[in-house]
Coordinates of C-alpha atoms in Angstrom, one line a residue:
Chain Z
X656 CA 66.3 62.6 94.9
X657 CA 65.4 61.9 91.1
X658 CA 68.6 60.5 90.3
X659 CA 68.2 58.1 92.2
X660 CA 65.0 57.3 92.1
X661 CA 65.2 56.7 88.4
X662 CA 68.6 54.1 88.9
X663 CA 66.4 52.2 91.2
X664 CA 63.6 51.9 88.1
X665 CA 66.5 51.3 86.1
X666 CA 67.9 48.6 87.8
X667 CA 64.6 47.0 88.3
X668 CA 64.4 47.1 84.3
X669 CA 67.8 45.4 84.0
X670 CA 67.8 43.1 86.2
X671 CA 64.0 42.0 86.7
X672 CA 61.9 43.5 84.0
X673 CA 63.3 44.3 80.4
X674 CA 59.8 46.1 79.3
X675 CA 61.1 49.9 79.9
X676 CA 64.7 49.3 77.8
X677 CA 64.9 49.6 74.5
X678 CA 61.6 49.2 71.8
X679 CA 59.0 46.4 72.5
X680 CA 60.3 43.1 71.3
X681 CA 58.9 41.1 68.7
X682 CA 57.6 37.4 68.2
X683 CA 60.8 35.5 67.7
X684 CA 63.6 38.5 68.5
X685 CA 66.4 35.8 70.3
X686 CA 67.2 36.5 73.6
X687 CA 70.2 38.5 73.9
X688 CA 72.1 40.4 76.3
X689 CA 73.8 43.5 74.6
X690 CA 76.8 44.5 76.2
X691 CA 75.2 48.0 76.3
X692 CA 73.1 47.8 79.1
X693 CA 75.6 45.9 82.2
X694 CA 78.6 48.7 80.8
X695 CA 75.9 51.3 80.7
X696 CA 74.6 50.8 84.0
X697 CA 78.1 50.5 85.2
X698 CA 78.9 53.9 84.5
X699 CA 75.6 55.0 86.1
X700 CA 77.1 53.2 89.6
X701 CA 80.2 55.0 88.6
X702 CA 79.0 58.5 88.3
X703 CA 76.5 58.1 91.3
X704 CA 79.0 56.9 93.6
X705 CA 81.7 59.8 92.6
X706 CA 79.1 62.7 94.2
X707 CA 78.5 60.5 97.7
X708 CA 79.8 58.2 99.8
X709 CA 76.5 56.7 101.1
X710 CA 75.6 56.0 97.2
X711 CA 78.8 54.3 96.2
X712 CA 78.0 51.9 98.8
X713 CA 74.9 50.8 98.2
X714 CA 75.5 50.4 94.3
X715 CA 79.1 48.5 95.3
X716 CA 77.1 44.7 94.7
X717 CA 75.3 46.9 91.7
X718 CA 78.9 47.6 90.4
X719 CA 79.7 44.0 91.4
X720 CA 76.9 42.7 89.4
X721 CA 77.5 44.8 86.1
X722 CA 81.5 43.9 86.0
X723 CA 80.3 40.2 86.4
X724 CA 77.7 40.2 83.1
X725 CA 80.3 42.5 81.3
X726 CA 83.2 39.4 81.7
X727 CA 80.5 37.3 80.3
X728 CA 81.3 39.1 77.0
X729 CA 85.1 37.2 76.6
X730 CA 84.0 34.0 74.8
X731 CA 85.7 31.3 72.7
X732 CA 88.8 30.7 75.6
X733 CA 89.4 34.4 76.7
X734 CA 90.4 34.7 72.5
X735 CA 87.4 37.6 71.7
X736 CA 84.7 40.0 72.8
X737 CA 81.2 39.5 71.3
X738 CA 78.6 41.8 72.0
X739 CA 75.8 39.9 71.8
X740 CA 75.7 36.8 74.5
X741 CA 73.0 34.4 75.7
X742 CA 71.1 35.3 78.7
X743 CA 72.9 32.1 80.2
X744 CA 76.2 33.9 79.1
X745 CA 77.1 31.5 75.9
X746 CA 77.5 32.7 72.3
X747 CA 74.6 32.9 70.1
X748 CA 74.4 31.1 67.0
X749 CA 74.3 33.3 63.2
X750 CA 75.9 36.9 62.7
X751 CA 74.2 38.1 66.2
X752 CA 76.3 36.0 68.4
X753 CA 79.2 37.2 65.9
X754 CA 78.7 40.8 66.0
X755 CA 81.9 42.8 67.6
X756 CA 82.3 46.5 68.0
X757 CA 85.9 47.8 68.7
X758 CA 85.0 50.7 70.0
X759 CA 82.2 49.5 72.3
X760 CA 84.3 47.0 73.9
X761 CA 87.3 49.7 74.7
X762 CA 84.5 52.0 76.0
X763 CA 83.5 48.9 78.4
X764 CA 87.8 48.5 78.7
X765 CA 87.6 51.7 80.7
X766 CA 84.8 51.5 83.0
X767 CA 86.1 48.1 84.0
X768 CA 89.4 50.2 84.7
X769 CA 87.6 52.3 86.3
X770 CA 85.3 49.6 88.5
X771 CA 89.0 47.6 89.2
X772 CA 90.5 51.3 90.6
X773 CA 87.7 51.8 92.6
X774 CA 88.2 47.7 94.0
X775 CA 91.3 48.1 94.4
X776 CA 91.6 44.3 92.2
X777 CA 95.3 44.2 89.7
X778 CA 94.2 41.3 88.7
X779 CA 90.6 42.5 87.0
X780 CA 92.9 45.1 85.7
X781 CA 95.5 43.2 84.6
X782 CA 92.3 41.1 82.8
X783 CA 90.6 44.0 81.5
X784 CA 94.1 45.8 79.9
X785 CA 94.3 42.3 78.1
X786 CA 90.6 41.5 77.0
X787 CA 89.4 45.3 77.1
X788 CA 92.0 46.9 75.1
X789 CA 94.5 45.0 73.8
X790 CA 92.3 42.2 71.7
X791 CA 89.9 44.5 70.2
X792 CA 92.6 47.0 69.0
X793 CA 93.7 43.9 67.2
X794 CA 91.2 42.9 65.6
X795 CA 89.9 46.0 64.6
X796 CA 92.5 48.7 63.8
X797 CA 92.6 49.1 60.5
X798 CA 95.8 47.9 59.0
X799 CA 95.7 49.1 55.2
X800 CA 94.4 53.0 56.3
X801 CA 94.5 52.6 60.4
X802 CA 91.3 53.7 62.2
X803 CA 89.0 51.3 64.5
X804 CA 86.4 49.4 62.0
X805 CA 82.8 50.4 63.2
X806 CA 81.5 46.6 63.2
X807 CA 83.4 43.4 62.8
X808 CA 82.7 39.3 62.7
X809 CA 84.4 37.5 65.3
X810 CA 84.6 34.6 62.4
X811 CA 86.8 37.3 60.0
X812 CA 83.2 37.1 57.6
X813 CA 81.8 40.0 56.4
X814 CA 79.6 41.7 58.2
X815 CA 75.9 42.7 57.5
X816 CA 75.8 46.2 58.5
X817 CA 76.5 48.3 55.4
X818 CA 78.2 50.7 57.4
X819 CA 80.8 48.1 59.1
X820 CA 84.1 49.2 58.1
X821 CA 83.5 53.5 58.4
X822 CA 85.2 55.2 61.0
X823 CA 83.7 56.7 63.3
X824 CA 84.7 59.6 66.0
X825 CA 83.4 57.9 69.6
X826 CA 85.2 54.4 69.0
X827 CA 88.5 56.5 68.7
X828 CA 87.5 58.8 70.9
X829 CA 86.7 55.8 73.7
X830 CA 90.1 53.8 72.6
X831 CA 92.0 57.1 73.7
X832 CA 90.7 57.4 76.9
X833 CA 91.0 53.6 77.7
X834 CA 94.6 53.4 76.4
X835 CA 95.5 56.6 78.6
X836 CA 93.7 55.3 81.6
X837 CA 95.1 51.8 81.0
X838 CA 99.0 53.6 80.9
X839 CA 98.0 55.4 84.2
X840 CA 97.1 52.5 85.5
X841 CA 99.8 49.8 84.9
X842 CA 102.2 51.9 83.6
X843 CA 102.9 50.0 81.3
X844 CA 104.7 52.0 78.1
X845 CA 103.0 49.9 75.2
X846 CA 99.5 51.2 75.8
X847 CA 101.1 55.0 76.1
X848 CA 102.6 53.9 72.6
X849 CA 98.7 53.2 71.6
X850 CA 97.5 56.1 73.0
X851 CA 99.8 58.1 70.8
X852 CA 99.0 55.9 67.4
X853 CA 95.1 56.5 68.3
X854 CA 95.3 60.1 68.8
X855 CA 97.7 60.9 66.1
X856 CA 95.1 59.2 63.6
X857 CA 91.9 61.2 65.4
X858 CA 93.7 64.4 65.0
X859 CA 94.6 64.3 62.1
X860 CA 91.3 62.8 60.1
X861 CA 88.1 63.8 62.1
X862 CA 89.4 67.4 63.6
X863 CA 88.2 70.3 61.2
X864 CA 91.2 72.6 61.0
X865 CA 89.2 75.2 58.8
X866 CA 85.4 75.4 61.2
X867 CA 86.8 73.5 64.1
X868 CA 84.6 71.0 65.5
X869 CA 85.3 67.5 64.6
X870 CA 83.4 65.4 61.7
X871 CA 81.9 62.2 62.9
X872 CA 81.8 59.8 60.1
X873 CA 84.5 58.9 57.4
X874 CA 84.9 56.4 55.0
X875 CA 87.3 53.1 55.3
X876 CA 89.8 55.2 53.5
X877 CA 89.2 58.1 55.7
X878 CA 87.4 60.2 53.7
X879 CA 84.6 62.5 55.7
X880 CA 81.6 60.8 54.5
X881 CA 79.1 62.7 56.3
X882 CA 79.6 66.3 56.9
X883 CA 77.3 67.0 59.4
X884 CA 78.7 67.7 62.8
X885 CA 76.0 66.6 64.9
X886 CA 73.0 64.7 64.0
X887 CA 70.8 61.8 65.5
X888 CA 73.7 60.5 67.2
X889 CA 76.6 62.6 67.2
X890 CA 75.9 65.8 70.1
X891 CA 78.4 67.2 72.4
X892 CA 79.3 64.2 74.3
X893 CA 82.0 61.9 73.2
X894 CA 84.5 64.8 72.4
X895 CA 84.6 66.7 75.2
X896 CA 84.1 63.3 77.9
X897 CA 87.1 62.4 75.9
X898 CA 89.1 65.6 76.0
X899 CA 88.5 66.3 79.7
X900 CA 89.2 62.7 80.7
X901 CA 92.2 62.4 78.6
X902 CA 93.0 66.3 80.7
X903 CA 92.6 64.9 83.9
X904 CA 94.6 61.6 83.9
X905 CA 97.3 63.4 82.2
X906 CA 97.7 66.0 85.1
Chain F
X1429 CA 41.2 31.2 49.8
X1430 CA 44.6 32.8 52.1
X1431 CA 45.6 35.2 50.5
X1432 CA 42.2 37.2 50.1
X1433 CA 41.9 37.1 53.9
X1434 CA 45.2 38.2 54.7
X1435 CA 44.5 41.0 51.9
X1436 CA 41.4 42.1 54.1
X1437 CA 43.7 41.8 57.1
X1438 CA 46.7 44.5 55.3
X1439 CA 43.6 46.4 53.9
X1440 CA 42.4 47.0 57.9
X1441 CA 45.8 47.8 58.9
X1442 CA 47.0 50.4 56.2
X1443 CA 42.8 52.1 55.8
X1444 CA 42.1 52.0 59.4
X1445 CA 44.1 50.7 62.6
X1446 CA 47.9 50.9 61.8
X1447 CA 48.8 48.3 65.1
X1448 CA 49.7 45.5 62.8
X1449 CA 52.3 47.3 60.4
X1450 CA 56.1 47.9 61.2
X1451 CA 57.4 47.6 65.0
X1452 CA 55.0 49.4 68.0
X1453 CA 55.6 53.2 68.1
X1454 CA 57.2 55.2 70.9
X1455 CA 55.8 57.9 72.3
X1456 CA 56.6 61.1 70.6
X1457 CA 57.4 59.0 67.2
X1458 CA 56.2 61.8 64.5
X1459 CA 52.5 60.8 62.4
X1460 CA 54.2 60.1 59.1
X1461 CA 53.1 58.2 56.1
X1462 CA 56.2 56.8 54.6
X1463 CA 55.3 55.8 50.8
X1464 CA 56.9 52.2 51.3
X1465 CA 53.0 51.6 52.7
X1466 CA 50.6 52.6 49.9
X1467 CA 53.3 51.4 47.3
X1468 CA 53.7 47.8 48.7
X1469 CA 49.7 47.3 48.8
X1470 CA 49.2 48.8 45.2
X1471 CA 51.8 46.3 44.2
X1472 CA 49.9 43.4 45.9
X1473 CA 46.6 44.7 44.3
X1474 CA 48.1 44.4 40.9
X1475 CA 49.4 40.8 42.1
X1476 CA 46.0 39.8 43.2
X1477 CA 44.3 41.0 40.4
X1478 CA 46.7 39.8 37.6
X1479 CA 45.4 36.1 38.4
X1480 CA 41.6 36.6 38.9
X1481 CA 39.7 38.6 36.7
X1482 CA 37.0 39.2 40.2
X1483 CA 39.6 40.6 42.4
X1484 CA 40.7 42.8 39.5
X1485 CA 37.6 44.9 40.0
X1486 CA 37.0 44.0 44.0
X1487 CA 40.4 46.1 44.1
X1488 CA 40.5 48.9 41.4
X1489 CA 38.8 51.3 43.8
X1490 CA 41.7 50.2 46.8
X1491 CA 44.3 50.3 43.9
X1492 CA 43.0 54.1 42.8
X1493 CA 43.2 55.2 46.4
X1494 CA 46.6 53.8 46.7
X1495 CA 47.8 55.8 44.1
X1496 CA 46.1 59.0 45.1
X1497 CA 48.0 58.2 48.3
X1498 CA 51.8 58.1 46.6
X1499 CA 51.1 61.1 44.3
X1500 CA 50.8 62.7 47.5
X1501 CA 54.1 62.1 48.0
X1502 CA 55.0 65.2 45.2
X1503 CA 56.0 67.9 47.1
X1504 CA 57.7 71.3 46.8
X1505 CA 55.3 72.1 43.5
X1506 CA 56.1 69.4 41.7
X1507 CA 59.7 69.7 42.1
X1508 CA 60.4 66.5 44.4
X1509 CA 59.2 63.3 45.2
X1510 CA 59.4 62.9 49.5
X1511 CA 60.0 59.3 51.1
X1512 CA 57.9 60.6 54.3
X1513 CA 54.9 62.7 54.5
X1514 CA 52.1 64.0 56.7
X1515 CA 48.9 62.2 57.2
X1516 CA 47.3 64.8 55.7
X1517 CA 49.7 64.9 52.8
X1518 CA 52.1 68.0 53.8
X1519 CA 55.8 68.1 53.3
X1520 CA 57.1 67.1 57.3
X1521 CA 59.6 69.1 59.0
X1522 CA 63.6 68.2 59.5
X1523 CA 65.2 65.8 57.7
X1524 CA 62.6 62.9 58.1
X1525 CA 60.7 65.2 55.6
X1526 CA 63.4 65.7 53.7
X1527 CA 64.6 62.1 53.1
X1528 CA 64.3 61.1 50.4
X1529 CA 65.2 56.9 48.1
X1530 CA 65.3 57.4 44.5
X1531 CA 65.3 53.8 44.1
X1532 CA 61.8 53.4 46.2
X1533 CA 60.7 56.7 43.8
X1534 CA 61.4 54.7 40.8
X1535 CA 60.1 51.0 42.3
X1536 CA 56.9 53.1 42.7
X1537 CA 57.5 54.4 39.5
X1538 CA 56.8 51.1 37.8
X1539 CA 54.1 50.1 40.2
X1540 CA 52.2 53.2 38.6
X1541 CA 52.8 53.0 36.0
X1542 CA 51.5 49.6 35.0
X1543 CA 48.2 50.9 37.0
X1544 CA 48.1 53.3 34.2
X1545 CA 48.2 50.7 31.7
X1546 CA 45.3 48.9 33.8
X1547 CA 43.7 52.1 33.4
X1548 CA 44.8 53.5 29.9
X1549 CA 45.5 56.8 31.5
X1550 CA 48.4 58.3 29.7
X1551 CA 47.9 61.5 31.4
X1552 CA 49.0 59.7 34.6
X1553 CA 51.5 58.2 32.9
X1554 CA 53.0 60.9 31.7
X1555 CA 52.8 62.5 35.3
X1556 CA 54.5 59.2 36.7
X1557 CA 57.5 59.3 33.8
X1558 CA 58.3 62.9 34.9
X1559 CA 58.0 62.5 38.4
X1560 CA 59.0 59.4 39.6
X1561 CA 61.3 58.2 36.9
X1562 CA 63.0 61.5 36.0
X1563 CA 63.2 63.3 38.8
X1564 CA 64.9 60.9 41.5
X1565 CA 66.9 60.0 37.8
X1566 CA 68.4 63.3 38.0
X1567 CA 68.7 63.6 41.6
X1568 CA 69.6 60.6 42.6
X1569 CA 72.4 59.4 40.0
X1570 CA 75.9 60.3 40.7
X1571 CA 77.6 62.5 38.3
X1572 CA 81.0 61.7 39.7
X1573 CA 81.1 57.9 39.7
X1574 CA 77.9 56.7 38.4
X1575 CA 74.8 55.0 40.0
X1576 CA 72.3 55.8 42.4
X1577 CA 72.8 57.2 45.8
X1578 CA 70.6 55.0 48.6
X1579 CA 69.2 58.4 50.5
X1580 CA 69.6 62.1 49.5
X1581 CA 68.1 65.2 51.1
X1582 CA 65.7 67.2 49.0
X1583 CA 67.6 70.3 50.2
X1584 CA 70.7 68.9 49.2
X1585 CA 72.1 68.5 53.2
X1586 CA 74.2 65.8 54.1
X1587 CA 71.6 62.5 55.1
X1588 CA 72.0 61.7 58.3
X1589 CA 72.3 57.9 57.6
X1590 CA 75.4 56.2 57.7
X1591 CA 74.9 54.5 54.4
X1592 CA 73.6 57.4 52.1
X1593 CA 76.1 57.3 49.4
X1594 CA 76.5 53.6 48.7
X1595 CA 75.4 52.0 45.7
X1596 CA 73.2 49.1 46.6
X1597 CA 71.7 46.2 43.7
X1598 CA 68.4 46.9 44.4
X1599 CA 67.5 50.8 43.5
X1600 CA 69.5 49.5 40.1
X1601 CA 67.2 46.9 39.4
X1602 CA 64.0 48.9 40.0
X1603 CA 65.6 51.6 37.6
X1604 CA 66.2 49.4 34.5
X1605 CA 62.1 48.1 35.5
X1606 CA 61.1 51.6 35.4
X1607 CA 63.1 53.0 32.4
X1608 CA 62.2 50.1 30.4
X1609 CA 58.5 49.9 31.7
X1610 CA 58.3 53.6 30.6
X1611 CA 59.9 53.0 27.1
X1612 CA 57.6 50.6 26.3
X1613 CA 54.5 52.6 27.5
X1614 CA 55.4 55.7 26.2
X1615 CA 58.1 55.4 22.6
X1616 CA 60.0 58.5 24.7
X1617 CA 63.2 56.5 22.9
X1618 CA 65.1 59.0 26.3
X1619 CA 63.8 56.3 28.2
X1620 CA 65.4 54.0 26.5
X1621 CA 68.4 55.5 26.8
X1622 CA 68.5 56.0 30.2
X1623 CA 67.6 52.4 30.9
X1624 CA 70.9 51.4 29.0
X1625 CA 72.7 53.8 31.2
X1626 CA 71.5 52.1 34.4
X1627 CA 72.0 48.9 32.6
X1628 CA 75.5 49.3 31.9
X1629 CA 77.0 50.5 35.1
X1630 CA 74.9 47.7 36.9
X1631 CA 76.2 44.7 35.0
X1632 CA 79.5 46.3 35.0
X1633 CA 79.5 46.8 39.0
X1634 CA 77.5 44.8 40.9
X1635 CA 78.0 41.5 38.6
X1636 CA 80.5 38.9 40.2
X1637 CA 82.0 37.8 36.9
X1638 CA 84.5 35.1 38.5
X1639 CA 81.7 33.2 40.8
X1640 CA 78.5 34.3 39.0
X1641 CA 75.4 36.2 41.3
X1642 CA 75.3 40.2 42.0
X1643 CA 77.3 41.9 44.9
X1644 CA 74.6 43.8 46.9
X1645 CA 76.9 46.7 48.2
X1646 CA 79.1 49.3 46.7
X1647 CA 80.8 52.8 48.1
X1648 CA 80.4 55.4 46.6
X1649 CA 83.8 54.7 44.4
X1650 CA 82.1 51.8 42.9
X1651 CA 84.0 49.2 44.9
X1652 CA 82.6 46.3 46.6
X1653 CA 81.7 47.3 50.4
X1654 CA 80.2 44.2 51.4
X1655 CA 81.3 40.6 50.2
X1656 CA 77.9 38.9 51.0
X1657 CA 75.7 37.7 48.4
X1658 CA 72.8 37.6 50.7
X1659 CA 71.9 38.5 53.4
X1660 CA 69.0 40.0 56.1
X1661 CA 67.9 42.3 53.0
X1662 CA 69.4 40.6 49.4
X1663 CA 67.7 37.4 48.7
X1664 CA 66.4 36.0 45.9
X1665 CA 64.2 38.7 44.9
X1666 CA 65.4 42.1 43.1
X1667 CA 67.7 40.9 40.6
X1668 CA 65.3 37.7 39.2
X1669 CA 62.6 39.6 39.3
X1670 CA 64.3 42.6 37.7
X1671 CA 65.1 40.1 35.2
X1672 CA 62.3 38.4 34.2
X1673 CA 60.7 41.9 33.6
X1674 CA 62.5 43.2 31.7
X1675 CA 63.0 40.2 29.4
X1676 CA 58.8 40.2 29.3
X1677 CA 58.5 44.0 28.8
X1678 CA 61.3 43.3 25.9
X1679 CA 59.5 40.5 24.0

């Protein structure tokens, strides 16, 4: 049927032909592989394979494949996540190769839980609790006014993006869900602990107790900076995937 | 000599096929003409022309038709100067026709208005003053903190970028070109004033008294958001050039 049709020309752009993903490059763009697209096609082989049996089989290398080029991602002795690596799986040079995002990584955290559940594998999990969602909470909560930075450098420098050190509702709303997940999983009582530190924040800065809804962008200081609701990139996704996730491993 | 022929080459691109300009377009990508195109080739006709007496008047007809092309960019009666229009010169829908850059209002601004000095029109340059130096003035400036905001909406909706309230060097040093620019042309001593008002919170905030050079990046507070002196967008560009104009405008 379509939905499958369209992971096959999916996975034939990821792993053969880049043309369909993402804009036409440029003369001189380096070649990079974003985290985005193994962790995004990861959760495709997750949500296929959780309607049919017959699917989750014949994505199970697929999943295999995706966990693999996601790993690739720990760099400089298991010590941080970059999203940006060679195609050969080594850092890049310059800010590129630098470039962390928190909440990217602890979205990636729990699909690798997820993937490692599904295996039946403590150790990935054991490696993904560590890598996944312990290092990037590290680096990138916020110690002065808490919150998960938006974009970091793996070197401490500053970063280029003007809007690196905002807070933002999906990086909190991904670190809840992986922290939960990761509890469930290992049961261990520290990352209930951060679950509870990372939800107390969200609750209390991005939720709108006077219109409901929750605002999406605030400043370091947690400020709402934007006060849309939804816009080019905030829609009714993160939230609620969060909220019903967070439901359901709870029961 | 070079330059000429790649002046023929921009000429093609912006008058007839677009292909060579910005990044390929996606499907469905909305016909717009954002100003940053008609502004950057007036400013390279005056360039041209301000060496060679011959390409002075091979371009004034490609230097009028650039400028018929920004005043397009007046919208709402007069009442507001729009970063993106329609082909055919009509206010777009959503926000992309709503977005609005002081700072690129006022860069154009001064681009104009020395093409009315090339001219000696002062009825243009009296249009230019009140349109693209005091409007986005008004607009743009914050009354709570000071400076100008980087994007607003011309129905006063939140922007839907990130960054819309920072404070950034460069829409600073355009303003103390145009003020001063416009002083000069015009005696309006209001001018003057206002380019001391930009002047003073500019050296006051984005000036790294301790090791020299100008901070790029501010929140809306004021306060230094990024540390970086340079970077994929500051280089050695607005602030010397800034600089050195207003020094020769004030000789």
């Amino acid at each position: 049927r379509e939905a499958t049709e369209m992971m096959e020309q999916i996975v034939h752009w990821v792993r053969e032909v880049p043309s369909g993903l993402g804009r036409p490059l440029l003369a001189g763009t380096p070649a990079a592989e974003p985290m985005a697209v193994p962790m995004m096609l990861l959760s495709l082989v997750a949500q296929l394979g959780a309607e049919d049996e017959a699917l989750m089989h014949r994505y199970a290398e697929l999943g295999d494949w995706c966990t693999q080029r996601i790993l690739r991602h720990v760099q400089r002795d298991g010590q941080t996540v970059l999203e940006n690596v060679s195609e050969d799986g080594q850092e890049l040079p310059g800010c590129l190769g630098r470039h962390q995002n928190p909440g990217h990584t602890l979205e990636a955290g729990w699909f690798l839980l997820e993937h490692a559940s599904r295996k039946g594998d403590p150790e990935l999990r054991a490696h993904v609790i560590e890598k996944f969602l312990l290092l990037p909470f590290r680096s990138g909560w916020d110690p002065e006014h808490g919150g998960l930075f938006y974009f970091q450098d793996a070197d401490g420098l500053c970063p280029t993006q003007l809007e690196w050190d905002m807070k933002l509702w999906w990086p909190h709303c991904e670190a809840m869900i992986a922290f939960l997940m990761g509890y469930r999983d290992s049961g261990d009582p520290a990352l209930l602990r951060l679950f509870e530190q990372v939800a107390e924040y969200t609750f209390r800065q991005f939720r709108d107790p006077d219109h409901g809804e929750w605002f999406g962008y605030l400043n370091r200081e947690g400020k709402v900076a934007l006060t849309i609701k939804g816009g080019p990139f905030k829609g009714c996704f993160h939230v609620p995937r969060c909220l019903a996730l967070c439901e359901e491993i709870a029961l």
